[in-house]
Amino acid sequence: MHPNPLFRVDDRALLEGLVEEIGFGMIFAQTPDGPRVAHIPLVLTDNGTLQFHLARGNALTRHIAGSDALAVVNGPDAYVSPRWYAEHGQVPTWNYLALELEGPVRQMEEDRLHGLLEAIGDREEGRIASGEPWLPEEVPSDYWSKLMRGIVGFELEIRAWRPTFKLSQNKPAEERERIAAALETNGSPAVAALMRRFAA
């Protein structure tokens, strides 16, 4: 989390929407072999927990249950060039969105793991514009059972939300618009739109 309070957002619905929209992130935790990270799809539940699954052979799987972990969801990001400022003598920086979620982790029962996989499939298949959505029932039961034996489901109880929406809020409005326009022209329209949405 960035230390500058200008880059913080307290809108919980907005943060929950960010997790749902991106749907993918990283889980960090300590193991006896040192810190480890996994890159995984995420599902935010109605009761404020973050669900995910890991391959049974993942370095985190044997150690993460019962410990605290950190989940990170990254939004769009973009390099900000000093040439875009009216005043020279600036330095390069980066605009970005990131959300850190911290809390204890517990292992899920197998029936709840089924529900997690269905939730991920429903969400992601629903985003595909054409064709019929894939359904778990299409997978042969013996193959599905084999896959289920290879993964473990977990749930992180979110006790801390730490967002960073670093979008040049520390710059004057005219500078922010100049940067947004430059980002839009140079291939970062998502960051440009966010800068305008969260204009100071």
PDB file of N, CA, C and O in Angstrom, residues 96-170:
ATOM      1  N   TYR A  96      -1.003   3.360 -11.112  1.00  0.00           N
ATOM      2  CA  TYR A  96      -1.452   1.970 -11.012  1.00  0.00           C
ATOM      3  C   TYR A  96      -2.574   1.826  -9.987  1.00  0.00           C
ATOM      4  O   TYR A  96      -2.777   2.694  -9.128  1.00  0.00           O
ATOM      5  N   LEU A  97      -3.261   0.703 -10.087  1.00  0.00           N
ATOM      6  CA  LEU A  97      -4.235   0.272  -9.100  1.00  0.00           C
ATOM      7  C   LEU A  97      -3.757  -1.037  -8.512  1.00  0.00           C
ATOM      8  O   LEU A  97      -3.349  -1.951  -9.250  1.00  0.00           O
ATOM      9  N   ALA A  98      -3.817  -1.162  -7.198  1.00  0.00           N
ATOM     10  CA  ALA A  98      -3.474  -2.418  -6.537  1.00  0.00           C
ATOM     11  C   ALA A  98      -4.280  -2.530  -5.252  1.00  0.00           C
ATOM     12  O   ALA A  98      -4.549  -1.527  -4.583  1.00  0.00           O
ATOM     13  N   LEU A  99      -4.659  -3.737  -4.933  1.00  0.00           N
ATOM     14  CA  LEU A  99      -5.423  -3.988  -3.719  1.00  0.00           C
ATOM     15  C   LEU A  99      -4.787  -5.142  -2.967  1.00  0.00           C
ATOM     16  O   LEU A  99      -4.603  -6.223  -3.527  1.00  0.00           O
ATOM     17  N   GLU A 100      -4.439  -4.900  -1.708  1.00  0.00           N
ATOM     18  CA  GLU A 100      -3.900  -5.942  -0.830  1.00  0.00           C
ATOM     19  C   GLU A 100      -4.995  -6.369   0.144  1.00  0.00           C
ATOM     20  O   GLU A 100      -5.684  -5.536   0.728  1.00  0.00           O
ATOM     21  N   LEU A 101      -5.137  -7.678   0.307  1.00  0.00           N
ATOM     22  CA  LEU A 101      -6.117  -8.249   1.224  1.00  0.00           C
ATOM     23  C   LEU A 101      -5.383  -9.217   2.139  1.00  0.00           C
ATOM     24  O   LEU A 101      -4.708 -10.133   1.659  1.00  0.00           O
ATOM     25  N   GLU A 102      -5.517  -9.038   3.441  1.00  0.00           N
ATOM     26  CA  GLU A 102      -4.765  -9.862   4.386  1.00  0.00           C
ATOM     27  C   GLU A 102      -5.693 -10.541   5.372  1.00  0.00           C
ATOM     28  O   GLU A 102      -6.714  -9.968   5.780  1.00  0.00           O
ATOM     29  N   GLY A 103      -5.334 -11.767   5.760  1.00  0.00           N
ATOM     30  CA  GLY A 103      -6.107 -12.463   6.769  1.00  0.00           C
ATOM     31  C   GLY A 103      -5.711 -13.916   6.905  1.00  0.00           C
ATOM     32  O   GLY A 103      -4.895 -14.427   6.133  1.00  0.00           O
ATOM     33  N   PRO A 104      -6.305 -14.615   7.877  1.00  0.00           N
ATOM     34  CA  PRO A 104      -6.007 -16.041   8.085  1.00  0.00           C
ATOM     35  C   PRO A 104      -6.670 -16.902   7.011  1.00  0.00           C
ATOM     36  O   PRO A 104      -7.728 -16.550   6.470  1.00  0.00           O
ATOM     37  N   VAL A 105      -6.047 -18.035   6.732  1.00  0.00           N
ATOM     38  CA  VAL A 105      -6.509 -18.945   5.679  1.00  0.00           C
ATOM     39  C   VAL A 105      -6.926 -20.273   6.298  1.00  0.00           C
ATOM     40  O   VAL A 105      -6.280 -20.784   7.213  1.00  0.00           O
ATOM     41  N   ARG A 106      -8.030 -20.814   5.790  1.00  0.00           N
ATOM     42  CA  ARG A 106      -8.449 -22.154   6.198  1.00  0.00           C
ATOM     43  C   ARG A 106      -8.730 -22.986   4.945  1.00  0.00           C
ATOM     44  O   ARG A 106      -9.085 -22.449   3.903  1.00  0.00           O
ATOM     45  N   GLN A 107      -8.582 -24.287   5.087  1.00  0.00           N
ATOM     46  CA  GLN A 107      -8.845 -25.184   3.964  1.00  0.00           C
ATOM     47  C   GLN A 107     -10.338 -25.400   3.819  1.00  0.00           C
ATOM     48  O   GLN A 107     -11.073 -25.463   4.805  1.00  0.00           O
ATOM     49  N   MET A 108     -10.816 -25.511   2.582  1.00  0.00           N
ATOM     50  CA  MET A 108     -12.219 -25.736   2.302  1.00  0.00           C
ATOM     51  C   MET A 108     -12.521 -27.224   2.219  1.00  0.00           C
ATOM     52  O   MET A 108     -11.659 -28.029   1.845  1.00  0.00           O
ATOM     53  N   GLU A 109     -13.776 -27.576   2.531  1.00  0.00           N
ATOM     54  CA  GLU A 109     -14.241 -28.936   2.310  1.00  0.00           C
ATOM     55  C   GLU A 109     -14.409 -29.159   0.805  1.00  0.00           C
ATOM     56  O   GLU A 109     -14.590 -28.216   0.031  1.00  0.00           O
ATOM     57  N   GLU A 110     -14.383 -30.428   0.399  1.00  0.00           N
ATOM     58  CA  GLU A 110     -14.398 -30.732  -1.033  1.00  0.00           C
ATOM     59  C   GLU A 110     -15.679 -30.260  -1.712  1.00  0.00           C
ATOM     60  O   GLU A 110     -15.646 -29.792  -2.851  1.00  0.00           O
ATOM     61  N   ASP A 111     -16.835 -30.337  -1.014  1.00  0.00           N
ATOM     62  CA  ASP A 111     -18.070 -29.901  -1.654  1.00  0.00           C
ATOM     63  C   ASP A 111     -18.057 -28.390  -1.915  1.00  0.00           C
ATOM     64  O   ASP A 111     -18.610 -27.912  -2.915  1.00  0.00           O
ATOM     65  N   ARG A 112     -17.408 -27.640  -1.036  1.00  0.00           N
ATOM     66  CA  ARG A 112     -17.298 -26.201  -1.246  1.00  0.00           C
ATOM     67  C   ARG A 112     -16.293 -25.892  -2.357  1.00  0.00           C
ATOM     68  O   ARG A 112     -16.422 -24.879  -3.045  1.00  0.00           O
ATOM     69  N   LEU A 113     -15.305 -26.750  -2.532  1.00  0.00           N
ATOM     70  CA  LEU A 113     -14.369 -26.591  -3.648  1.00  0.00           C
ATOM     71  C   LEU A 113     -15.106 -26.736  -4.979  1.00  0.00           C
ATOM     72  O   LEU A 113     -14.854 -25.986  -5.922  1.00  0.00           O
ATOM     73  N   HIS A 114     -16.041 -27.676  -5.048  1.00  0.00           N
ATOM     74  CA  HIS A 114     -16.870 -27.814  -6.248  1.00  0.00           C
ATOM     75  C   HIS A 114     -17.586 -26.492  -6.531  1.00  0.00           C
ATOM     76  O   HIS A 114     -17.636 -26.024  -7.665  1.00  0.00           O
ATOM     77  N   GLY A 115     -18.153 -25.898  -5.484  1.00  0.00           N
ATOM     78  CA  GLY A 115     -18.859 -24.631  -5.646  1.00  0.00           C
ATOM     79  C   GLY A 115     -17.951 -23.521  -6.134  1.00  0.00           C
ATOM     80  O   GLY A 115     -18.361 -22.680  -6.949  1.00  0.00           O
ATOM     81  N   LEU A 116     -16.715 -23.488  -5.640  1.00  0.00           N
ATOM     82  CA  LEU A 116     -15.748 -22.481  -6.079  1.00  0.00           C
ATOM     83  C   LEU A 116     -15.452 -22.625  -7.563  1.00  0.00           C
ATOM     84  O   LEU A 116     -15.454 -21.642  -8.318  1.00  0.00           O
ATOM     85  N   LEU A 117     -15.202 -23.842  -8.006  1.00  0.00           N
ATOM     86  CA  LEU A 117     -14.894 -24.064  -9.423  1.00  0.00           C
ATOM     87  C   LEU A 117     -16.080 -23.682 -10.314  1.00  0.00           C
ATOM     88  O   LEU A 117     -15.902 -23.104 -11.389  1.00  0.00           O
ATOM     89  N   GLU A 118     -17.273 -23.977  -9.855  1.00  0.00           N
ATOM     90  CA  GLU A 118     -18.462 -23.597 -10.624  1.00  0.00           C
ATOM     91  C   GLU A 118     -18.607 -22.080 -10.677  1.00  0.00           C
ATOM     92  O   GLU A 118     -18.974 -21.517 -11.716  1.00  0.00           O
ATOM     93  N   ALA A 119     -18.315 -21.407  -9.562  1.00  0.00           N
ATOM     94  CA  ALA A 119     -18.412 -19.943  -9.528  1.00  0.00           C
ATOM     95  C   ALA A 119     -17.419 -19.301 -10.503  1.00  0.00           C
ATOM     96  O   ALA A 119     -17.752 -18.342 -11.202  1.00  0.00           O
ATOM     97  N   ILE A 120     -16.191 -19.829 -10.540  1.00  0.00           N
ATOM     98  CA  ILE A 120     -15.197 -19.300 -11.481  1.00  0.00           C
ATOM     99  C   ILE A 120     -15.654 -19.527 -12.915  1.00  0.00           C
ATOM    100  O   ILE A 120     -15.607 -18.624 -13.758  1.00  0.00           O
ATOM    101  N   GLY A 121     -16.118 -20.750 -13.212  1.00  0.00           N
ATOM    102  CA  GLY A 121     -16.571 -21.057 -14.562  1.00  0.00           C
ATOM    103  C   GLY A 121     -17.747 -20.183 -14.978  1.00  0.00           C
ATOM    104  O   GLY A 121     -17.771 -19.652 -16.095  1.00  0.00           O
ATOM    105  N   ASP A 122     -18.738 -20.033 -14.085  1.00  0.00           N
ATOM    106  CA  ASP A 122     -19.909 -19.209 -14.409  1.00  0.00           C
ATOM    107  C   ASP A 122     -19.502 -17.770 -14.692  1.00  0.00           C
ATOM    108  O   ASP A 122     -19.982 -17.151 -15.645  1.00  0.00           O
ATOM    109  N   ARG A 123     -18.626 -17.232 -13.857  1.00  0.00           N
ATOM    110  CA  ARG A 123     -18.209 -15.837 -14.027  1.00  0.00           C
ATOM    111  C   ARG A 123     -17.470 -15.630 -15.341  1.00  0.00           C
ATOM    112  O   ARG A 123     -17.780 -14.709 -16.111  1.00  0.00           O
ATOM    113  N   GLU A 124     -16.505 -16.464 -15.600  1.00  0.00           N
ATOM    114  CA  GLU A 124     -15.661 -16.258 -16.773  1.00  0.00           C
ATOM    115  C   GLU A 124     -16.371 -16.646 -18.066  1.00  0.00           C
ATOM    116  O   GLU A 124     -16.215 -15.974 -19.088  1.00  0.00           O
ATOM    117  N   GLU A 125     -17.162 -17.716 -18.045  1.00  0.00           N
ATOM    118  CA  GLU A 125     -17.909 -18.092 -19.241  1.00  0.00           C
ATOM    119  C   GLU A 125     -18.941 -17.025 -19.588  1.00  0.00           C
ATOM    120  O   GLU A 125     -19.231 -16.782 -20.757  1.00  0.00           O
ATOM    121  N   GLY A 126     -19.484 -16.366 -18.549  1.00  0.00           N
ATOM    122  CA  GLY A 126     -20.468 -15.319 -18.768  1.00  0.00           C
ATOM    123  C   GLY A 126     -19.896 -14.088 -19.448  1.00  0.00           C
ATOM    124  O   GLY A 126     -20.654 -13.242 -19.946  1.00  0.00           O
ATOM    125  N   ARG A 127     -18.605 -13.956 -19.476  1.00  0.00           N
ATOM    126  CA  ARG A 127     -17.956 -12.806 -20.108  1.00  0.00           C
ATOM    127  C   ARG A 127     -17.660 -13.030 -21.589  1.00  0.00           C
ATOM    128  O   ARG A 127     -17.243 -12.105 -22.283  1.00  0.00           O
ATOM    129  N   ILE A 128     -17.859 -14.235 -22.058  1.00  0.00           N
ATOM    130  CA  ILE A 128     -17.598 -14.545 -23.463  1.00  0.00           C
ATOM    131  C   ILE A 128     -18.863 -14.251 -24.257  1.00  0.00           C
ATOM    132  O   ILE A 128     -19.943 -14.780 -23.956  1.00  0.00           O
ATOM    133  N   ALA A 129     -18.739 -13.422 -25.261  1.00  0.00           N
ATOM    134  CA  ALA A 129     -19.917 -12.866 -25.931  1.00  0.00           C
ATOM    135  C   ALA A 129     -20.676 -13.873 -26.779  1.00  0.00           C
ATOM    136  O   ALA A 129     -21.890 -13.798 -26.891  1.00  0.00           O
ATOM    137  N   SER A 130     -19.978 -14.812 -27.392  1.00  0.00           N
ATOM    138  CA  SER A 130     -20.655 -15.684 -28.347  1.00  0.00           C
ATOM    139  C   SER A 130     -20.527 -17.150 -27.947  1.00  0.00           C
ATOM    140  O   SER A 130     -19.612 -17.536 -27.222  1.00  0.00           O
ATOM    141  N   GLY A 131     -21.450 -17.953 -28.444  1.00  0.00           N
ATOM    142  CA  GLY A 131     -21.392 -19.388 -28.210  1.00  0.00           C
ATOM    143  C   GLY A 131     -22.053 -19.788 -26.903  1.00  0.00           C
ATOM    144  O   GLY A 131     -22.402 -18.964 -26.071  1.00  0.00           O
ATOM    145  N   GLU A 132     -22.209 -21.100 -26.761  1.00  0.00           N
ATOM    146  CA  GLU A 132     -22.799 -21.641 -25.539  1.00  0.00           C
ATOM    147  C   GLU A 132     -21.746 -21.764 -24.456  1.00  0.00           C
ATOM    148  O   GLU A 132     -20.619 -22.182 -24.728  1.00  0.00           O
ATOM    149  N   PRO A 133     -22.077 -21.414 -23.208  1.00  0.00           N
ATOM    150  CA  PRO A 133     -21.077 -21.512 -22.134  1.00  0.00           C
ATOM    151  C   PRO A 133     -20.698 -22.956 -21.827  1.00  0.00           C
ATOM    152  O   PRO A 133     -21.517 -23.874 -21.951  1.00  0.00           O
ATOM    153  N   TRP A 134     -19.435 -23.113 -21.469  1.00  0.00           N
ATOM    154  CA  TRP A 134     -18.969 -24.424 -21.009  1.00  0.00           C
ATOM    155  C   TRP A 134     -19.613 -24.752 -19.674  1.00  0.00           C
ATOM    156  O   TRP A 134     -19.822 -23.869 -18.828  1.00  0.00           O
ATOM    157  N   LEU A 135     -19.925 -26.018 -19.451  1.00  0.00           N
ATOM    158  CA  LEU A 135     -20.513 -26.464 -18.187  1.00  0.00           C
ATOM    159  C   LEU A 135     -19.692 -27.623 -17.634  1.00  0.00           C
ATOM    160  O   LEU A 135     -19.192 -28.468 -18.392  1.00  0.00           O
ATOM    161  N   PRO A 136     -19.536 -27.684 -16.307  1.00  0.00           N
ATOM    162  CA  PRO A 136     -18.762 -28.784 -15.716  1.00  0.00           C
ATOM    163  C   PRO A 136     -19.310 -30.160 -16.089  1.00  0.00           C
ATOM    164  O   PRO A 136     -18.549 -31.138 -16.152  1.00  0.00           O
ATOM    165  N   GLU A 137     -20.625 -30.249 -16.343  1.00  0.00           N
ATOM    166  CA  GLU A 137     -21.231 -31.534 -16.685  1.00  0.00           C
ATOM    167  C   GLU A 137     -20.677 -32.124 -17.979  1.00  0.00           C
ATOM    168  O   GLU A 137     -20.850 -33.314 -18.259  1.00  0.00           O
ATOM    169  N   GLU A 138     -20.026 -31.292 -18.775  1.00  0.00           N
ATOM    170  CA  GLU A 138     -19.455 -31.767 -20.035  1.00  0.00           C
ATOM    171  C   GLU A 138     -18.194 -32.604 -19.814  1.00  0.00           C
ATOM    172  O   GLU A 138     -17.737 -33.304 -20.717  1.00  0.00           O
ATOM    173  N   VAL A 139     -17.614 -32.509 -18.633  1.00  0.00           N
ATOM    174  CA  VAL A 139     -16.372 -33.227 -18.341  1.00  0.00           C
ATOM    175  C   VAL A 139     -16.712 -34.637 -17.858  1.00  0.00           C
ATOM    176  O   VAL A 139     -17.532 -34.786 -16.935  1.00  0.00           O
ATOM    177  N   PRO A 140     -16.116 -35.680 -18.411  1.00  0.00           N
ATOM    178  CA  PRO A 140     -16.362 -37.039 -17.906  1.00  0.00           C
ATOM    179  C   PRO A 140     -16.066 -37.130 -16.407  1.00  0.00           C
ATOM    180  O   PRO A 140     -15.089 -36.551 -15.921  1.00  0.00           O
ATOM    181  N   SER A 141     -16.925 -37.839 -15.685  1.00  0.00           N
ATOM    182  CA  SER A 141     -16.843 -37.857 -14.222  1.00  0.00           C
ATOM    183  C   SER A 141     -15.518 -38.398 -13.709  1.00  0.00           C
ATOM    184  O   SER A 141     -14.984 -37.910 -12.707  1.00  0.00           O
ATOM    185  N   ASP A 142     -14.940 -39.401 -14.394  1.00  0.00           N
ATOM    186  CA  ASP A 142     -13.671 -39.943 -13.913  1.00  0.00           C
ATOM    187  C   ASP A 142     -12.542 -38.929 -14.079  1.00  0.00           C
ATOM    188  O   ASP A 142     -11.661 -38.811 -13.213  1.00  0.00           O
ATOM    189  N   TYR A 143     -12.598 -38.161 -15.183  1.00  0.00           N
ATOM    190  CA  TYR A 143     -11.579 -37.136 -15.393  1.00  0.00           C
ATOM    191  C   TYR A 143     -11.756 -36.000 -14.399  1.00  0.00           C
ATOM    192  O   TYR A 143     -10.792 -35.478 -13.852  1.00  0.00           O
ATOM    193  N   TRP A 144     -13.001 -35.605 -14.142  1.00  0.00           N
ATOM    194  CA  TRP A 144     -13.277 -34.561 -13.148  1.00  0.00           C
ATOM    195  C   TRP A 144     -12.770 -34.976 -11.767  1.00  0.00           C
ATOM    196  O   TRP A 144     -12.144 -34.195 -11.058  1.00  0.00           O
ATOM    197  N   SER A 145     -13.023 -36.214 -11.399  1.00  0.00           N
ATOM    198  CA  SER A 145     -12.564 -36.716 -10.095  1.00  0.00           C
ATOM    199  C   SER A 145     -11.050 -36.686 -10.006  1.00  0.00           C
ATOM    200  O   SER A 145     -10.480 -36.341  -8.954  1.00  0.00           O
ATOM    201  N   LYS A 146     -10.384 -37.041 -11.079  1.00  0.00           N
ATOM    202  CA  LYS A 146      -8.919 -36.998 -11.108  1.00  0.00           C
ATOM    203  C   LYS A 146      -8.416 -35.578 -10.914  1.00  0.00           C
ATOM    204  O   LYS A 146      -7.484 -35.329 -10.132  1.00  0.00           O
ATOM    205  N   LEU A 147      -9.037 -34.623 -11.610  1.00  0.00           N
ATOM    206  CA  LEU A 147      -8.638 -33.227 -11.461  1.00  0.00           C
ATOM    207  C   LEU A 147      -8.882 -32.733 -10.037  1.00  0.00           C
ATOM    208  O   LEU A 147      -8.071 -31.999  -9.475  1.00  0.00           O
ATOM    209  N   MET A 148     -10.000 -33.113  -9.453  1.00  0.00           N
ATOM    210  CA  MET A 148     -10.328 -32.674  -8.092  1.00  0.00           C
ATOM    211  C   MET A 148      -9.303 -33.182  -7.079  1.00  0.00           C
ATOM    212  O   MET A 148      -8.990 -32.495  -6.114  1.00  0.00           O
ATOM    213  N   ARG A 149      -8.777 -34.368  -7.318  1.00  0.00           N
ATOM    214  CA  ARG A 149      -7.768 -34.908  -6.398  1.00  0.00           C
ATOM    215  C   ARG A 149      -6.460 -34.131  -6.484  1.00  0.00           C
ATOM    216  O   ARG A 149      -5.630 -34.205  -5.582  1.00  0.00           O
ATOM    217  N   GLY A 150      -6.275 -33.365  -7.568  1.00  0.00           N
ATOM    218  CA  GLY A 150      -5.022 -32.641  -7.759  1.00  0.00           C
ATOM    219  C   GLY A 150      -5.024 -31.214  -7.247  1.00  0.00           C
ATOM    220  O   GLY A 150      -4.012 -30.521  -7.364  1.00  0.00           O
ATOM    221  N   ILE A 151      -6.145 -30.760  -6.683  1.00  0.00           N
ATOM    222  CA  ILE A 151      -6.218 -29.387  -6.190  1.00  0.00           C
ATOM    223  C   ILE A 151      -6.791 -29.347  -4.777  1.00  0.00           C
ATOM    224  O   ILE A 151      -7.462 -30.284  -4.336  1.00  0.00           O
ATOM    225  N   VAL A 152      -6.545 -28.216  -4.099  1.00  0.00           N
ATOM    226  CA  VAL A 152      -7.048 -28.005  -2.736  1.00  0.00           C
ATOM    227  C   VAL A 152      -7.644 -26.601  -2.676  1.00  0.00           C
ATOM    228  O   VAL A 152      -7.034 -25.641  -3.160  1.00  0.00           O
ATOM    229  N   GLY A 153      -8.835 -26.488  -2.088  1.00  0.00           N
ATOM    230  CA  GLY A 153      -9.498 -25.193  -1.971  1.00  0.00           C
ATOM    231  C   GLY A 153      -9.201 -24.524  -0.642  1.00  0.00           C
ATOM    232  O   GLY A 153      -9.068 -25.192   0.391  1.00  0.00           O
ATOM    233  N   PHE A 154      -9.119 -23.201  -0.669  1.00  0.00           N
ATOM    234  CA  PHE A 154      -8.845 -22.426   0.539  1.00  0.00           C
ATOM    235  C   PHE A 154      -9.734 -21.191   0.588  1.00  0.00           C
ATOM    236  O   PHE A 154     -10.281 -20.757  -0.428  1.00  0.00           O
ATOM    237  N   GLU A 155      -9.831 -20.629   1.780  1.00  0.00           N
ATOM    238  CA  GLU A 155     -10.627 -19.433   2.001  1.00  0.00           C
ATOM    239  C   GLU A 155      -9.842 -18.498   2.915  1.00  0.00           C
ATOM    240  O   GLU A 155      -9.379 -18.904   3.982  1.00  0.00           O
ATOM    241  N   LEU A 156      -9.676 -17.260   2.469  1.00  0.00           N
ATOM    242  CA  LEU A 156      -8.979 -16.237   3.252  1.00  0.00           C
ATOM    243  C   LEU A 156     -10.026 -15.318   3.877  1.00  0.00           C
ATOM    244  O   LEU A 156     -10.842 -14.721   3.164  1.00  0.00           O
ATOM    245  N   GLU A 157     -10.022 -15.223   5.210  1.00  0.00           N
ATOM    246  CA  GLU A 157     -10.933 -14.316   5.915  1.00  0.00           C
ATOM    247  C   GLU A 157     -10.309 -12.919   5.895  1.00  0.00           C
ATOM    248  O   GLU A 157      -9.285 -12.678   6.545  1.00  0.00           O
ATOM    249  N   ILE A 158     -10.906 -12.014   5.139  1.00  0.00           N
ATOM    250  CA  ILE A 158     -10.302 -10.695   4.948  1.00  0.00           C
ATOM    251  C   ILE A 158     -10.444  -9.850   6.206  1.00  0.00           C
ATOM    252  O   ILE A 158     -11.542  -9.484   6.593  1.00  0.00           O
ATOM    253  N   ARG A 159      -9.316  -9.529   6.819  1.00  0.00           N
ATOM    254  CA  ARG A 159      -9.315  -8.677   8.013  1.00  0.00           C
ATOM    255  C   ARG A 159      -8.712  -7.310   7.748  1.00  0.00           C
ATOM    256  O   ARG A 159      -8.835  -6.415   8.584  1.00  0.00           O
ATOM    257  N   ALA A 160      -8.055  -7.161   6.601  1.00  0.00           N
ATOM    258  CA  ALA A 160      -7.491  -5.856   6.236  1.00  0.00           C
ATOM    259  C   ALA A 160      -7.602  -5.659   4.732  1.00  0.00           C
ATOM    260  O   ALA A 160      -7.256  -6.549   3.956  1.00  0.00           O
ATOM    261  N   TRP A 161      -8.133  -4.499   4.342  1.00  0.00           N
ATOM    262  CA  TRP A 161      -8.193  -4.071   2.938  1.00  0.00           C
ATOM    263  C   TRP A 161      -7.220  -2.913   2.791  1.00  0.00           C
ATOM    264  O   TRP A 161      -7.344  -1.910   3.486  1.00  0.00           O
ATOM    265  N   ARG A 162      -6.252  -3.031   1.880  1.00  0.00           N
ATOM    266  CA  ARG A 162      -5.269  -1.965   1.691  1.00  0.00           C
ATOM    267  C   ARG A 162      -5.171  -1.618   0.203  1.00  0.00           C
ATOM    268  O   ARG A 162      -4.368  -2.198  -0.523  1.00  0.00           O
ATOM    269  N   PRO A 163      -5.974  -0.674  -0.257  1.00  0.00           N
ATOM    270  CA  PRO A 163      -5.953  -0.297  -1.667  1.00  0.00           C
ATOM    271  C   PRO A 163      -4.967   0.828  -1.960  1.00  0.00           C
ATOM    272  O   PRO A 163      -4.705   1.683  -1.112  1.00  0.00           O
ATOM    273  N   THR A 164      -4.447   0.821  -3.158  1.00  0.00           N
ATOM    274  CA  THR A 164      -3.675   1.947  -3.702  1.00  0.00           C
ATOM    275  C   THR A 164      -4.226   2.269  -5.089  1.00  0.00           C
ATOM    276  O   THR A 164      -4.185   1.425  -5.986  1.00  0.00           O
ATOM    277  N   PHE A 165      -4.755   3.489  -5.225  1.00  0.00           N
ATOM    278  CA  PHE A 165      -5.193   4.003  -6.518  1.00  0.00           C
ATOM    279  C   PHE A 165      -4.300   5.207  -6.820  1.00  0.00           C
ATOM    280  O   PHE A 165      -4.634   6.345  -6.526  1.00  0.00           O
ATOM    281  N   LYS A 166      -3.121   4.929  -7.369  1.00  0.00           N
ATOM    282  CA  LYS A 166      -2.151   5.996  -7.625  1.00  0.00           C
ATOM    283  C   LYS A 166      -2.382   6.528  -9.032  1.00  0.00           C
ATOM    284  O   LYS A 166      -1.980   5.897 -10.023  1.00  0.00           O
ATOM    285  N   LEU A 167      -3.053   7.683  -9.113  1.00  0.00           N
ATOM    286  CA  LEU A 167      -3.512   8.211 -10.401  1.00  0.00           C
ATOM    287  C   LEU A 167      -3.191   9.699 -10.530  1.00  0.00           C
ATOM    288  O   LEU A 167      -4.007  10.487 -10.998  1.00  0.00           O
ATOM    289  N   SER A 168      -2.013  10.068 -10.061  1.00  0.00           N
ATOM    290  CA  SER A 168      -1.535  11.461 -10.152  1.00  0.00           C
ATOM    291  C   SER A 168      -2.415  12.438  -9.365  1.00  0.00           C
ATOM    292  O   SER A 168      -2.485  13.616  -9.703  1.00  0.00           O
ATOM    293  N   GLN A 169      -3.048  11.950  -8.273  1.00  0.00           N
ATOM    294  CA  GLN A 169      -3.880  12.851  -7.464  1.00  0.00           C
ATOM    295  C   GLN A 169      -3.066  13.952  -6.798  1.00  0.00           C
ATOM    296  O   GLN A 169      -3.639  14.946  -6.345  1.00  0.00           O
ATOM    297  N   ASN A 170      -1.749  13.792  -6.741  1.00  0.00           N
ATOM    298  CA  ASN A 170      -0.883  14.806  -6.125  1.00  0.00           C
ATOM    299  C   ASN A 170      -0.468  15.893  -7.114  1.00  0.00           C
ATOM    300  O   ASN A 170       0.335  16.764  -6.790  1.00  0.00           O
TER     301      ASN A 170
END
